Coordinates of C-alpha atoms and ligand atoms in Angstrom, one line a residue:
M1 CA -12.4 9.1 0.2
R2 CA -9.5 6.8 1.1
K3 CA -6.4 8.3 2.1
G4 CA -2.9 6.4 1.2
I5 CA -0.1 7.2 -0.5
G6 CA 0.2 8.3 -4.6
V7 CA 2.6 6.7 -6.0
S8 CA 2.6 8.4 -9.0
P9 CA 0.7 10.9 -10.6
G10 CA -2.0 11.8 -12.1
V11 CA -6.2 11.3 -12.1
A12 CA -7.7 8.6 -13.2
V13 CA -11.4 7.8 -13.6
G14 CA -13.4 4.7 -14.3
S15 CA -14.6 1.3 -13.2
A16 CA -13.4 -0.8 -10.4
Y17 CA -12.3 -4.0 -11.4
C18 CA -11.3 -6.0 -8.3
I19 CA -7.9 -8.4 -8.6
H20 CA -8.2 -11.2 -5.0
E21 CA -6.2 -13.5 -3.7
I22 CA -6.0 -17.2 -5.7
F23 CA -4.2 -18.5 -3.2
L24 CA -7.5 -18.5 -0.3
N25 CA -8.2 -22.1 1.1
P26 CA -4.2 -24.5 0.3
E27 CA -5.1 -28.1 0.3
T28 CA -4.4 -30.4 3.0
R29 CA -4.3 -33.5 1.7
E30 CA -1.4 -35.8 1.3
L31 CA 0.3 -37.4 -1.0
E32 CA 0.6 -41.6 -0.9
P33 CA 3.8 -42.9 -1.6
S34 CA 3.4 -43.9 -5.5
E35 CA 1.7 -40.6 -6.2
V36 CA 5.0 -38.7 -5.2
L37 CA 6.3 -38.8 -8.9
A38 CA 3.9 -38.3 -10.4
E39 CA 3.5 -34.7 -9.0
L40 CA 7.3 -34.3 -9.6
G41 CA 6.2 -35.0 -12.7
R42 CA 2.7 -31.8 -13.0
Y43 CA 5.7 -29.5 -11.2
E44 CA 7.2 -30.1 -13.8
L45 CA 5.0 -29.6 -16.5
A46 CA 3.5 -26.2 -14.8
R47 CA 7.3 -25.4 -14.3
D48 CA 8.1 -25.8 -18.0
Q49 CA 4.8 -24.1 -19.2
T50 CA 5.6 -21.0 -16.5
A51 CA 9.1 -20.8 -18.2
A52 CA 7.6 -20.4 -21.8
D53 CA 4.1 -18.0 -20.7
L54 CA 6.9 -16.1 -19.7
R55 CA 9.6 -15.3 -22.7
A56 CA 6.2 -15.3 -24.9
L57 CA 5.6 -12.0 -22.4
K58 CA 9.3 -10.8 -21.9
A59 CA 9.1 -10.7 -25.8
K60 CA 5.6 -9.4 -26.0
V61 CA 5.7 -6.3 -24.0
S62 CA 9.5 -6.1 -25.0
S63 CA 8.3 -5.3 -29.1
Q64 CA 5.2 -3.4 -27.4
V65 CA 6.2 -1.5 -24.5
G66 CA 9.6 -1.3 -24.6
E67 CA 12.8 -3.8 -23.2
A68 CA 12.7 -1.8 -20.1
E69 CA 9.8 -2.6 -18.9
A70 CA 10.2 -6.7 -20.8
S71 CA 13.1 -7.3 -18.2
I72 CA 11.6 -8.4 -15.6
F73 CA 9.9 -11.1 -17.0
G74 CA 13.6 -12.3 -17.4
V75 CA 14.1 -12.4 -13.8
H76 CA 11.3 -14.2 -13.1
E77 CA 12.7 -17.0 -15.2
S78 CA 15.1 -16.8 -12.5
I79 CA 13.5 -17.3 -9.8
L80 CA 11.3 -20.0 -10.9
Y81 CA 14.9 -21.9 -11.9
D82 CA 16.2 -20.4 -8.8
P83 CA 17.8 -23.7 -6.8
A84 CA 16.3 -23.5 -3.4
F85 CA 13.3 -22.2 -4.9
E86 CA 13.3 -25.3 -6.4
S87 CA 14.8 -27.4 -3.9
K88 CA 12.7 -26.1 -1.5
L89 CA 9.6 -27.1 -3.7
R90 CA 11.6 -30.7 -4.9
Q91 CA 11.4 -31.1 -0.2
W92 CA 7.5 -30.4 0.2
I93 CA 6.6 -33.3 -2.8
V94 CA 8.9 -35.9 -2.2
D95 CA 9.8 -35.7 1.9
R96 CA 6.8 -34.3 3.4
H97 CA 3.6 -35.6 0.0
Q98 CA 2.2 -32.1 0.0
T99 CA 0.6 -31.8 -3.3
A100 CA 2.9 -29.2 -6.0
Q101 CA 0.2 -26.5 -5.1
S102 CA 0.7 -26.6 -1.4
A103 CA 4.3 -27.5 -2.1
L104 CA 3.7 -24.3 -3.0
H105 CA 1.2 -22.1 -0.6
H106 CA 4.0 -23.6 2.0
L107 CA 7.2 -22.0 -0.4
L108 CA 5.6 -18.9 -0.5
S109 CA 4.7 -18.6 3.4
D110 CA 8.6 -19.8 3.8
Y111 CA 9.7 -16.7 1.9
T112 CA 7.0 -14.0 3.0
S113 CA 8.6 -14.7 6.8
L114 CA 12.1 -14.5 5.7
F115 CA 11.4 -11.0 4.1
A116 CA 8.8 -9.9 6.1
R117 CA 12.3 -9.9 8.9
T118 CA 14.4 -7.3 6.1
K119 CA 14.7 -4.0 7.1
D120 CA 15.1 -3.4 3.4
D121 CA 12.2 -2.4 1.1
Y122 CA 13.7 -3.1 -2.0
L123 CA 14.7 -6.8 -1.0
R124 CA 10.2 -7.1 0.6
E125 CA 9.2 -5.9 -2.7
R126 CA 10.8 -8.4 -4.6
L127 CA 8.2 -10.6 -3.0
S128 CA 6.3 -10.0 -5.4
D129 CA 8.6 -11.2 -7.9
V130 CA 7.9 -15.0 -6.1
R131 CA 4.6 -14.4 -5.4
D132 CA 4.2 -13.4 -10.0
V133 CA 6.0 -16.8 -10.2
V134 CA 4.6 -18.2 -7.3
L135 CA 0.8 -17.5 -8.9
R136 CA 1.7 -18.6 -12.9
L137 CA 2.5 -21.6 -11.9
S138 CA 0.0 -22.2 -9.7
G139 CA -2.5 -21.6 -12.6
H140 CA -1.2 -23.7 -14.8
L141 CA -0.4 -26.4 -11.8
S142 CA -5.6 -25.9 -11.6
Q143 CA -5.4 -24.8 -15.2
V144 CA -6.9 -21.9 -14.1
L145 CA -7.2 -19.6 -16.7
D146 CA -4.8 -15.7 -17.1
P147 CA -6.8 -13.9 -14.6
N148 CA -6.5 -11.3 -17.1
S149 CA -8.4 -12.3 -18.8
S150 CA -12.0 -11.1 -17.7
L151 CA -11.5 -7.9 -18.2
P152 CA -13.4 -5.1 -19.3
T153 CA -13.5 -3.0 -21.3
G154 CA -13.4 0.4 -20.9
P155 CA -10.9 2.6 -19.2
I156 CA -10.8 0.4 -15.6
I157 CA -9.0 0.9 -12.0
L158 CA -7.7 -1.9 -10.9
V159 CA -8.5 -3.1 -7.4
A160 CA -6.1 -5.1 -5.8
D161 CA -4.1 -6.0 -2.3
E162 CA -0.7 -5.7 -4.1
L163 CA -0.1 -5.8 -7.9
L164 CA 2.4 -8.0 -9.3
P165 CA 4.4 -7.4 -12.5
S166 CA 3.3 -9.3 -14.6
Q167 CA 0.5 -7.5 -13.8
V168 CA 0.9 -4.4 -15.1
A169 CA 3.1 -4.7 -17.2
T170 CA 0.8 -7.2 -19.7
L171 CA -2.3 -4.8 -19.8
G172 CA -0.4 -2.7 -22.4
E173 CA -3.4 -3.7 -24.6
R174 CA -5.9 -2.5 -22.0
Q175 CA -7.6 0.5 -21.1
I176 CA -5.6 0.4 -17.6
A177 CA -6.8 4.2 -15.9
G178 CA -5.4 3.8 -13.0
I179 CA -4.4 1.3 -10.6
V180 CA -4.7 1.2 -6.3
T181 CA -3.2 -1.3 -4.2
Q182 CA -3.6 -2.6 -0.3
A183 CA -0.1 -2.6 -0.2
G184 CA 3.0 -2.1 -2.4
G185 CA 5.0 1.2 -1.9
S186 CA 7.1 3.6 -4.1
T187 CA 9.8 1.1 -4.2
S188 CA 8.0 -2.1 -5.9
H189 CA 8.0 -3.1 -9.3
A190 CA 4.7 -2.4 -10.1
A191 CA 5.2 1.2 -8.5
I192 CA 8.3 2.0 -10.7
L193 CA 5.7 -0.4 -14.3
A194 CA 3.0 2.4 -13.0
R195 CA 5.1 5.5 -13.2
S196 CA 6.9 4.2 -16.2
R197 CA 3.3 4.6 -18.0
G198 CA 2.4 7.4 -16.6
I199 CA -0.7 5.2 -15.4
P200 CA -2.2 7.5 -12.2
A201 CA -1.7 5.5 -9.1
V202 CA -2.1 4.9 -5.4
S203 CA -0.8 2.3 -3.5
G204 CA -1.1 1.7 0.4
V205 CA -5.0 1.9 0.7
R206 CA -5.9 -0.7 3.7
G207 CA -9.1 -3.0 3.2
I208 CA -10.4 -1.0 0.3
L209 CA -10.4 -4.2 -2.1
K210 CA -13.8 -5.0 0.9
Q211 CA -15.2 -1.3 -0.1
V212 CA -15.6 -1.7 -3.5
T213 CA -17.4 -3.6 -6.6
N214 CA -16.3 -4.7 -10.0
G215 CA -17.7 -1.8 -11.6
D216 CA -17.7 0.3 -9.4
L217 CA -17.1 4.0 -10.2
I218 CA -14.0 5.5 -8.6
V219 CA -11.3 8.3 -8.8
V220 CA -8.3 7.7 -8.5
D221 CA -6.0 11.0 -7.6
G222 CA -2.5 10.3 -7.3
R223 CA -1.7 13.7 -7.0
E224 CA -3.3 14.0 -3.1
G225 CA -2.9 10.0 -3.0
H226 CA -5.8 9.1 -2.6
V227 CA -9.0 7.6 -3.9
V228 CA -12.7 8.5 -4.5
I229 CA -14.7 5.5 -4.2
L230 CA -18.8 6.5 -6.1
P231 CA -18.2 9.8 -6.7
D232 CA -21.4 12.0 -6.8
A233 CA -21.9 13.5 -10.2
E234 CA -20.3 17.0 -9.6
T235 CA -17.8 15.1 -8.3
E236 CA -17.0 13.1 -11.4
T237 CA -17.1 15.9 -13.4
A238 CA -14.1 17.6 -11.9
Y239 CA -12.4 14.3 -11.8
R240 CA -13.2 14.2 -15.6
K241 CA -12.3 17.6 -16.2
L242 CA -9.1 16.7 -14.2
Q243 CA -8.7 12.9 -15.8
R244 CA -8.2 15.4 -19.7
E245 CA -5.9 17.6 -18.7
F246 CA -4.1 15.2 -17.6
F247 CA -4.0 13.1 -20.8
D248 CA -3.2 16.6 -22.6
L249 CA 0.2 17.6 -20.2
K250 CA 0.7 13.7 -20.9
G251 CA 1.2 14.0 -24.9
A252 CA 3.3 17.7 -24.5
L253 CA 5.8 16.9 -22.0
A254 CA 7.0 13.3 -23.9
E255 CA 6.5 15.5 -27.3
N256 CA 9.6 17.8 -25.3
R257 CA 12.0 15.3 -24.6
D258 CA 14.3 16.4 -27.9
L259 CA 14.2 20.1 -26.2
P260 CA 16.6 22.1 -25.1
A261 CA 17.3 21.5 -21.4
V262 CA 17.5 25.4 -20.8
S263 CA 15.8 28.0 -18.7
A264 CA 13.9 30.4 -20.1
D265 CA 16.4 32.4 -19.5
G266 CA 18.4 30.3 -21.8
L267 CA 20.4 28.5 -19.5
P268 CA 21.7 25.2 -19.7
V269 CA 20.5 22.9 -16.7
E270 CA 21.9 18.9 -16.6
L271 CA 19.1 16.2 -16.3
L272 CA 20.9 13.0 -15.8
A273 CA 18.6 10.5 -14.4
N274 CA 19.4 8.2 -12.1
I275 CA 19.4 4.4 -12.9
N276 CA 19.9 0.4 -10.9
S277 CA 19.8 -1.8 -14.4
V278 CA 20.7 -1.8 -17.9
A279 CA 17.1 -1.5 -18.8
D280 CA 16.7 2.0 -16.8
A281 CA 19.6 3.2 -18.1
K282 CA 17.6 2.9 -21.3
A283 CA 14.5 3.8 -20.3
A284 CA 17.0 7.4 -19.4
K285 CA 17.4 7.4 -22.2
A286 CA 14.3 8.0 -24.1
M287 CA 13.1 10.7 -21.8
G288 CA 15.7 13.1 -23.0
A289 CA 18.1 12.3 -19.9
S290 CA 22.2 14.2 -21.0
G291 CA 24.2 10.9 -19.0
V292 CA 23.2 9.2 -16.0
G293 CA 24.1 11.4 -12.4
L294 CA 23.5 8.1 -9.8
F295 CA 23.9 4.6 -10.7
R296 CA 23.7 2.4 -7.8
T297 CA 25.7 -0.2 -8.0
E298 CA 24.4 -2.7 -5.3
Y299 CA 21.3 -3.9 -7.2
L300 CA 24.1 -5.7 -8.4
F301 CA 25.4 -7.1 -5.9
L302 CA 21.8 -7.6 -4.3
T303 CA 20.9 -10.2 -6.9
H304 CA 23.9 -11.6 -7.2
P305 CA 23.9 -15.3 -5.1
N306 CA 27.7 -14.6 -4.6
V307 CA 30.0 -11.0 -4.7
P308 CA 30.5 -10.9 -8.5
D309 CA 34.0 -11.5 -9.2
E310 CA 36.5 -8.5 -11.2
E311 CA 35.2 -10.2 -14.4
E312 CA 31.0 -10.1 -13.8
Q313 CA 31.4 -5.9 -12.7
L314 CA 33.5 -5.4 -15.2
A315 CA 30.7 -6.5 -18.4
A316 CA 28.0 -4.9 -16.5
Y317 CA 29.5 -1.3 -15.7
R318 CA 30.1 -1.7 -19.7
E319 CA 26.6 -2.8 -20.5
V320 CA 25.4 0.2 -18.5
I321 CA 28.2 2.8 -20.5
A322 CA 27.2 1.7 -23.4
E323 CA 23.4 2.3 -22.9
S324 CA 23.7 5.2 -21.1
P325 CA 22.6 8.1 -22.5
N326 CA 25.8 9.4 -25.0
H327 CA 28.1 7.0 -22.5
R328 CA 28.4 9.9 -19.6
V329 CA 27.7 7.6 -16.1
T330 CA 28.4 8.2 -12.3
I331 CA 29.5 5.0 -10.7
R332 CA 28.6 4.9 -7.3
T333 CA 30.1 2.4 -5.3
L334 CA 28.7 0.1 -3.0
D335 CA 26.2 1.8 -0.3
L336 CA 24.5 -1.6 2.0
G337 CA 24.1 -1.7 5.4
G338 CA 21.1 1.1 6.8
D339 CA 18.3 -0.3 4.5
K340 CA 20.4 -3.0 2.6
T341 CA 21.9 -6.2 3.7
I342 CA 23.3 -8.7 1.4
P343 CA 23.4 -12.0 3.5
Y344 CA 27.1 -13.0 2.2
L345 CA 28.6 -10.0 3.6
G346 CA 27.1 -11.5 7.9
H347 CA 25.7 -7.9 8.4
N348 CA 24.3 -7.8 12.1
R349 CA 21.9 -6.6 13.8
E350 CA 22.5 -2.9 15.1
A351 CA 20.7 -0.1 16.8
N352 CA 20.8 2.0 14.8
P353 CA 21.6 0.9 11.1
F354 CA 21.6 4.3 10.2
M355 CA 24.0 5.9 11.2
G356 CA 26.5 2.4 11.8
W357 CA 28.3 0.2 9.3
R358 CA 27.1 1.7 6.1
S359 CA 27.8 2.5 3.4
I360 CA 30.8 3.6 2.9
R361 CA 32.3 2.2 7.0
L362 CA 32.0 -0.8 5.9
S363 CA 33.2 -1.2 1.5
F364 CA 36.3 -0.4 4.0
E365 CA 36.2 -2.8 5.8
H366 CA 35.8 -5.6 2.3
P367 CA 38.4 -4.2 0.5
E368 CA 38.0 -7.6 -1.0
F369 CA 35.0 -6.3 -3.1
F370 CA 36.0 -2.7 -2.7
G371 CA 38.9 -3.2 -4.3
T372 CA 37.9 -4.8 -7.2
Q373 CA 34.8 -2.7 -7.5
I374 CA 37.3 0.1 -8.4
R375 CA 39.6 -2.1 -10.4
A376 CA 36.7 -2.6 -12.6
V377 CA 35.4 1.0 -13.0
L378 CA 38.5 1.7 -13.8
R379 CA 39.2 -0.4 -16.8
A380 CA 35.2 -0.1 -17.6
A381 CA 35.8 3.4 -17.9
A382 CA 39.5 2.7 -20.3
G383 CA 37.9 2.3 -23.3
S384 CA 34.5 4.4 -22.4
A385 CA 33.5 6.3 -25.1
G386 CA 31.8 9.3 -22.7
P387 CA 33.5 10.1 -18.8
V388 CA 32.1 7.3 -16.2
R389 CA 32.5 8.9 -13.1
L390 CA 33.0 7.2 -10.0
M391 CA 31.1 8.2 -6.4
F392 CA 31.4 7.3 -2.4
P393 CA 28.7 7.2 -0.9
M394 CA 28.5 8.4 3.1
I395 CA 32.1 10.6 2.8
T396 CA 32.2 11.7 7.0
T397 CA 35.7 13.2 7.3
L398 CA 38.1 14.4 5.4
E399 CA 40.6 11.3 5.7
E400 CA 37.7 9.0 4.3
M401 CA 38.4 10.9 1.4
R402 CA 42.1 10.5 0.9
R403 CA 41.5 7.1 2.3
V404 CA 39.4 6.9 -1.3
R405 CA 41.7 9.1 -3.3
S406 CA 45.2 6.5 -2.9
M407 CA 43.0 3.6 -2.9
V408 CA 42.3 4.5 -6.3
R409 CA 45.8 5.6 -6.8
R410 CA 47.0 2.3 -6.1
A411 CA 44.5 0.6 -8.2
Q412 CA 45.8 2.4 -11.1
T413 CA 49.4 1.9 -10.9
R414 CA 48.6 -2.5 -10.2
L415 CA 47.0 -2.7 -13.4
H416 CA 49.2 -0.8 -15.4
Q417 CA 51.8 -3.3 -13.4
E418 CA 49.3 -6.3 -14.8
G419 CA 49.3 -4.6 -18.4
L420 CA 46.3 -3.5 -18.0
R421 CA 44.2 -0.1 -19.0
A422 CA 42.6 1.7 -16.6
G423 CA 40.7 4.6 -17.2
K424 CA 40.8 8.2 -16.0
V425 CA 37.1 9.4 -13.9
A426 CA 36.6 12.0 -12.3
I427 CA 35.9 11.5 -8.2
G428 CA 33.4 12.7 -6.8
L429 CA 31.5 12.3 -3.0
M430 CA 27.5 12.3 -2.1
L431 CA 27.1 15.1 0.5
E432 CA 24.8 12.8 3.6
V433 CA 26.3 13.1 6.0
P434 CA 25.9 16.8 8.2
A435 CA 29.3 16.9 9.4
A436 CA 30.2 16.6 5.8
A437 CA 27.7 19.6 4.3
I438 CA 29.4 21.4 7.5
S439 CA 33.1 21.7 6.5
I440 CA 32.4 20.9 2.6
D441 CA 34.6 23.8 1.9
N442 CA 37.5 21.4 3.2
L443 CA 36.6 18.4 1.9
L444 CA 35.8 20.3 -1.5
E445 CA 40.7 19.8 -1.8
E446 CA 39.7 16.7 -2.2
V447 CA 37.0 15.9 -5.0
D448 CA 36.5 16.6 -8.5
F449 CA 33.1 17.0 -7.5
V450 CA 30.0 16.5 -5.2
S451 CA 26.8 14.8 -5.2
I452 CA 24.2 16.0 -3.1
G453 CA 22.1 13.1 -1.3
S454 CA 19.9 14.3 0.0
N455 CA 17.5 11.4 0.5
D456 CA 19.8 10.8 3.5
L457 CA 20.8 14.2 4.6
V458 CA 17.6 14.9 5.1
Q459 CA 16.8 12.3 7.2
Y460 CA 20.2 12.5 9.1
L461 CA 19.7 16.6 9.4
M462 CA 16.1 16.3 10.7
A463 CA 17.5 12.9 13.1
A464 CA 14.4 10.6 11.2
D465 CA 14.4 7.7 10.1
R466 CA 13.6 7.9 6.9
D467 CA 12.1 4.3 6.9
N468 CA 10.0 4.9 10.4
P469 CA 6.8 5.9 9.7
R470 CA 5.9 7.1 13.2
V471 CA 9.3 9.8 12.3
N472 CA 9.4 10.2 8.2
H473 CA 6.5 13.6 8.6
L474 CA 9.9 15.0 10.1
C475 CA 12.3 14.4 6.1
Q476 CA 10.9 17.1 4.6
P477 CA 13.2 18.9 1.9
L478 CA 11.5 21.8 2.2
A479 CA 12.1 22.4 6.4
P480 CA 14.2 25.7 6.8
P481 CA 16.9 24.0 8.7
V482 CA 17.4 22.0 5.0
L483 CA 16.9 24.6 2.9
R484 CA 19.8 26.4 4.8
V485 CA 21.9 23.7 4.9
L486 CA 22.0 23.2 0.6
S487 CA 22.6 26.5 -0.5
R488 CA 25.5 26.4 1.9
V489 CA 26.8 24.2 -0.1
I490 CA 25.8 24.5 -4.2
A491 CA 27.5 28.3 -3.3
T492 CA 30.3 26.9 -1.5
C493 CA 30.8 24.5 -4.7
N494 CA 30.0 27.5 -6.8
E495 CA 32.7 29.5 -5.2
M496 CA 34.7 27.2 -5.7
Q497 CA 34.7 26.0 -9.1
K498 CA 34.5 22.4 -7.8
P499 CA 30.9 20.4 -10.6
V500 CA 27.7 19.7 -7.9
T501 CA 24.3 18.0 -8.8
L502 CA 21.3 17.0 -6.6
C503 CA 21.0 13.2 -7.2
G504 CA 17.7 12.5 -4.2
E505 CA 14.5 12.3 -4.8
M506 CA 14.0 16.1 -4.2
A507 CA 15.1 16.7 -7.9
G508 CA 13.0 15.0 -9.2
S509 CA 10.1 17.1 -7.5
P510 CA 8.7 20.5 -8.9
R511 CA 9.0 22.4 -5.8
P512 CA 12.5 21.8 -4.3
V513 CA 13.4 22.5 -8.0
V514 CA 12.9 25.4 -8.2
L515 CA 14.5 26.8 -4.8
L516 CA 17.5 24.9 -6.4
F517 CA 18.0 26.9 -9.3
G518 CA 17.6 29.5 -7.5
M519 CA 20.3 28.7 -5.7
G520 CA 23.1 28.2 -8.6
L521 CA 22.1 24.6 -9.0
R522 CA 22.2 23.6 -13.0
S523 CA 22.8 19.9 -12.3
F524 CA 20.3 17.8 -11.6
S525 CA 19.8 13.7 -11.4
M526 CA 16.1 11.8 -10.4
S527 CA 14.4 9.3 -12.1
P528 CA 13.8 8.6 -15.1
A529 CA 9.6 9.2 -15.8
F530 CA 10.8 13.2 -14.4
I531 CA 13.1 14.1 -16.7
P532 CA 10.4 15.4 -19.0
T533 CA 8.3 17.3 -16.1
I534 CA 12.2 18.5 -14.8
K535 CA 12.8 19.6 -18.5
D536 CA 9.5 22.0 -18.9
L537 CA 9.6 23.2 -15.7
L538 CA 12.3 24.4 -16.1
R539 CA 12.0 25.8 -19.8
Q540 CA 9.6 28.3 -18.1
L541 CA 11.6 29.8 -15.0
T542 CA 14.4 32.4 -15.1
V543 CA 17.4 32.4 -12.7
A544 CA 15.3 35.9 -11.4
K545 CA 12.2 34.7 -10.2
A546 CA 13.9 31.7 -9.5
E547 CA 16.1 33.6 -7.2
E548 CA 13.5 36.2 -5.7
V549 CA 11.1 32.9 -5.1
L550 CA 14.4 31.2 -3.1
R551 CA 14.3 34.1 -0.9
R552 CA 10.8 35.1 -0.6
A553 CA 10.8 31.5 1.1
M554 CA 13.8 31.5 2.6
E555 CA 11.8 33.8 4.9
F556 CA 9.6 32.0 6.0
K557 CA 10.4 29.8 10.2
T558 CA 8.0 26.7 9.1
T559 CA 7.7 24.1 6.3
Q560 CA 4.5 24.3 5.6
Q561 CA 4.5 27.9 5.0
V562 CA 7.1 27.3 3.1
D563 CA 5.8 24.5 1.4
R564 CA 2.6 26.3 0.9
Y565 CA 3.7 28.5 -1.1
M566 CA 6.2 26.6 -3.4
A567 CA 2.8 25.1 -4.5
Q568 CA 1.1 28.7 -5.3
Q569 CA 4.0 28.9 -7.0
I570 CA 4.0 26.4 -9.5
A571 CA 0.3 26.8 -9.9
E572 CA 2.0 30.4 -11.2
I573 CA 4.9 28.8 -13.1
A574 CA 4.0 26.8 -14.6
P575 CA 0.1 26.2 -14.6
K576 CA 0.2 23.4 -16.1
L577 CA 2.5 21.2 -13.8
K578 CA 0.2 21.6 -11.0
L579 CA -1.6 18.4 -11.7
L580 CA 1.5 16.4 -11.4
D581 CA 3.5 18.5 -8.3
T582 CA 3.3 17.0 -4.6
A583 CA 4.6 17.9 -1.7
Ligands
PEP601 C1 20.3 9.5 -1.4 O1 20.8 9.7 -0.7 O2 20.3 10.4 -1.0 C2 20.1 9.4 -2.9 C3 20.5 9.1 -3.9 O3 21.2 7.3 -2.2 P1 20.1 7.0 -1.8 O4 19.1 7.2 -2.0 O5 20.9 5.1 -2.6 O6 21.2 6.5 -0.2
MG602 MG1 22.0 7.3 0.0

């Protein structure tokens, strides 16, 4: 048995199919000057063939799987024609007389070392998109056939160093039962696609490509995050049974899309989605979300070559609002710094980036884009068919809240003076800093709503960087001190009648959701893929039961005790969900 990280829940049994690296031996031959022009021509032809592939794939995946899954191929096409990408390749061919293949190899290693230096997971994982494009180009140059074409029939478990987005998305018609990768994290596109398609997946299983060969029977357990290679007959039977249950469960959950989100005793609950893009907004609708509880706008900025101007932002927000369930969207202003840096802001390395110049602190010092963002949101809200809310991340003090409020008021006045329409927006704070949690009653004076950003709140409460593998075991959402803080914040918001949501990862995970419901939380915002599971859970839970479980859980002194107790409770409240329950 090999241990990794479960990135998509469920259980699968099947034969291994290994995808090995194509780029093992780069060419070293230098071109004669007379060959350079012809080589450029070869590259351009391969590029155009690649673009044609990508467009065909986009159309195919869009009709067979969905537009959200297909959008990645549009991104790949823009990488292919990206001026920096193209000019680097041309330089290698023209100035250094490298073959196009070899230029691709150099380009990929340049990008790999460049991306390795960034601390931003999202950006680092975009390297797999670049690799995907490079592999496709390389395939056309060497006329290698599609690496997927020789897949065996029957349920298979893909084993790869890192699975490329196009590989996951084109697997539509094949029976991919599970995915195991050596690299990759839970925010990689492959993981997101695997989750959205309900394929169990485990990543971070180092060296597995050396341990399995094509056709080996393997088990992927996406709940526990482990892989069993060549299981004995008994183990195989046990896992096959779990796999059948997992299939039945997925079918049953998909059907609850149109059922109301209410607890077993009839209390309505709000299930919202966390999104990064228009494609995610569509996925949120498909999963039965009633709105968007967190639109992370930084991806709009991260994928743009410079600061997107007001009109560009306005168009992007309008599109997201148009595609979101019930046109209800909570837009979060830029949350950069910490783990997310963008080159054009000239971000400096800091000793403590998470406690440093990040998020709202950085935005205050960049009124040129912060003010523009507020204006764009207000204008987008003006024509919206549903309520638009504006939310500010990492608020620490009351003064900061007053400052953003007055910025919003000023922007409204200016827009009116300019003859432009500004919509009404509720103004909220993201509760992520312990100081704000402690004095939440004071802060509530200046806010219309609160959204608890538990990913950050937990790391700050535990003083443990959520991205540092040496200490992130301390980032436990079920830790007793975390539960105490959450319960106080939720109670205070409820007493003062301010709407409160939680939009961190714990909102999509059964164990914490039971406790949060017991604390009085009635609004949860999560990855669209988790909505059916959480709806199913809440439909089987009463307020009285959740309160009783919470009371007991709060008596424990260690996270481990809470965790064990909650695993038992999930098994009792929603026994079928056991397959999707993870620590
Ligand atoms: C959070 O901190 O919980 C949150 C939702 O924001 P992000 O994960 O983008 O920091
Ligand atoms: Mg956060």
